[in-house]
Amino acid sequence: SVAALRSAVPGRMWGGKGCGAPCDFCRVLVSAEEIEYEVEAQVGTETLMLHFHPRCYDTWRTSHDQPPEESPRDK
């Protein structure tokens, strides 16, 4: 789920040929002709193996690493 993906804490990561699993970010299958990133992630008490296209991984990590938006402060 999107909420689980947002709360996932990434751990170890591997790269290689796609195994035909759907990308956990865009839901499109990662074919054997494509590079796939597999990320071991902690979601609550579960350890999950997440699959990503490289561009989807980059987008996920960039959005995952962003601090929560703060409202502008009056000076």
PDB file of C-alpha atoms in Angstrom:
ATOM      1  CA  SER A   1       0.000   0.000   0.000  1.00  0.00           C
ATOM      2  CA  VAL A   2       1.046   3.611  -0.430  1.00  0.00           C
ATOM      3  CA  ALA A   3       1.001   4.184   3.338  1.00  0.00           C
ATOM      4  CA  ALA A   4       3.274   1.175   3.896  1.00  0.00           C
ATOM      5  CA  LEU A   5       5.646   2.406   1.191  1.00  0.00           C
ATOM      6  CA  ARG A   6       5.798   5.844   2.833  1.00  0.00           C
ATOM      7  CA  SER A   7       6.570   4.360   6.257  1.00  0.00           C
ATOM      8  CA  ALA A   8       9.092   1.783   4.963  1.00  0.00           C
ATOM      9  CA  VAL A   9      12.581   2.146   6.413  1.00  0.00           C
ATOM     10  CA  PRO A  10      15.074   1.087   3.730  1.00  0.00           C
ATOM     11  CA  GLY A  11      17.889  -1.274   4.615  1.00  0.00           C
ATOM     12  CA  ARG A  12      20.102  -3.331   2.319  1.00  0.00           C
ATOM     13  CA  MET A  13      19.768  -2.934  -1.441  1.00  0.00           C
ATOM     14  CA  TRP A  14      20.719  -5.025  -4.460  1.00  0.00           C
ATOM     15  CA  GLY A  15      20.653  -4.267  -8.171  1.00  0.00           C
ATOM     16  CA  GLY A  16      20.334  -6.650 -11.094  1.00  0.00           C
ATOM     17  CA  LYS A  17      18.110  -7.840 -13.901  1.00  0.00           C
ATOM     18  CA  GLY A  18      14.373  -7.583 -13.352  1.00  0.00           C
ATOM     19  CA  CYS A  19      12.589 -10.697 -12.144  1.00  0.00           C
ATOM     20  CA  GLY A  20       9.149  -9.837 -13.528  1.00  0.00           C
ATOM     21  CA  ALA A  21       7.814  -8.519 -10.206  1.00  0.00           C
ATOM     22  CA  PRO A  22       5.764  -5.324 -10.223  1.00  0.00           C
ATOM     23  CA  CYS A  23       7.571  -2.152  -9.168  1.00  0.00           C
ATOM     24  CA  ASP A  24       6.386  -1.198  -5.694  1.00  0.00           C
ATOM     25  CA  PHE A  25       6.301   2.457  -6.748  1.00  0.00           C
ATOM     26  CA  CYS A  26       4.651   2.544 -10.198  1.00  0.00           C
ATOM     27  CA  ARG A  27       3.137  -1.017 -10.215  1.00  0.00           C
ATOM     28  CA  VAL A  28       4.510  -1.728 -13.743  1.00  0.00           C
ATOM     29  CA  LEU A  29       6.362  -5.045 -14.114  1.00  0.00           C
ATOM     30  CA  VAL A  30      10.162  -4.854 -14.145  1.00  0.00           C
ATOM     31  CA  SER A  31      11.131  -7.056 -17.104  1.00  0.00           C
ATOM     32  CA  ALA A  32      14.295  -9.166 -17.393  1.00  0.00           C
ATOM     33  CA  GLU A  33      15.623  -6.610 -19.930  1.00  0.00           C
ATOM     34  CA  GLU A  34      15.461  -3.851 -17.302  1.00  0.00           C
ATOM     35  CA  ILE A  35      17.545  -3.097 -14.226  1.00  0.00           C
ATOM     36  CA  GLU A  36      15.736  -3.704 -10.951  1.00  0.00           C
ATOM     37  CA  TYR A  37      16.615  -2.514  -7.466  1.00  0.00           C
ATOM     38  CA  GLU A  38      15.565  -4.803  -4.624  1.00  0.00           C
ATOM     39  CA  VAL A  39      15.382  -3.098  -1.264  1.00  0.00           C
ATOM     40  CA  GLU A  40      15.023  -4.868   2.055  1.00  0.00           C
ATOM     41  CA  ALA A  41      12.772  -2.563   4.056  1.00  0.00           C
ATOM     42  CA  GLN A  42      11.288  -2.546   7.520  1.00  0.00           C
ATOM     43  CA  VAL A  43       7.565  -1.731   7.677  1.00  0.00           C
ATOM     44  CA  GLY A  44       6.461  -1.820  11.279  1.00  0.00           C
ATOM     45  CA  THR A  45       7.532  -5.243  12.544  1.00  0.00           C
ATOM     46  CA  GLU A  46       7.692  -6.795   9.055  1.00  0.00           C
ATOM     47  CA  THR A  47      10.701  -7.046   6.766  1.00  0.00           C
ATOM     48  CA  LEU A  48       9.646  -6.743   3.126  1.00  0.00           C
ATOM     49  CA  MET A  49      11.534  -7.035  -0.148  1.00  0.00           C
ATOM     50  CA  LEU A  50      10.583  -4.075  -2.349  1.00  0.00           C
ATOM     51  CA  HIS A  51      11.202  -3.998  -6.105  1.00  0.00           C
ATOM     52  CA  PHE A  52      11.839  -0.774  -8.031  1.00  0.00           C
ATOM     53  CA  HIS A  53      12.809   0.550 -11.440  1.00  0.00           C
ATOM     54  CA  PRO A  54      15.923   2.728 -10.841  1.00  0.00           C
ATOM     55  CA  ARG A  55      13.969   5.938 -11.643  1.00  0.00           C
ATOM     56  CA  CYS A  56      11.138   4.886  -9.310  1.00  0.00           C
ATOM     57  CA  TYR A  57      13.609   4.112  -6.516  1.00  0.00           C
ATOM     58  CA  ASP A  58      15.167   7.562  -6.920  1.00  0.00           C
ATOM     59  CA  THR A  59      11.734   9.213  -6.791  1.00  0.00           C
ATOM     60  CA  TRP A  60      10.699   7.129  -3.768  1.00  0.00           C
ATOM     61  CA  ARG A  61      13.900   7.918  -1.861  1.00  0.00           C
ATOM     62  CA  THR A  62      13.726  11.622  -2.743  1.00  0.00           C
ATOM     63  CA  SER A  63      10.122  11.895  -1.555  1.00  0.00           C
ATOM     64  CA  HIS A  64      10.836   9.604   1.426  1.00  0.00           C
ATOM     65  CA  ASP A  65      13.787  11.731   2.601  1.00  0.00           C
ATOM     66  CA  GLN A  66      11.913  15.036   2.434  1.00  0.00           C
ATOM     67  CA  PRO A  67      11.049  16.498   5.825  1.00  0.00           C
ATOM     68  CA  PRO A  68       7.362  17.242   6.400  1.00  0.00           C
ATOM     69  CA  GLU A  69       6.356  20.559   4.932  1.00  0.00           C
ATOM     70  CA  GLU A  70       6.306  23.377   7.397  1.00  0.00           C
ATOM     71  CA  SER A  71       3.944  26.274   7.121  1.00  0.00           C
ATOM     72  CA  PRO A  72       5.599  29.632   6.460  1.00  0.00           C
ATOM     73  CA  ARG A  73       6.322  31.548   9.624  1.00  0.00           C
ATOM     74  CA  ASP A  74       5.502  35.198  10.078  1.00  0.00           C
ATOM     75  CA  LYS A  75       8.457  37.362  11.009  1.00  0.00           C
TER      76      LYS A  75
END
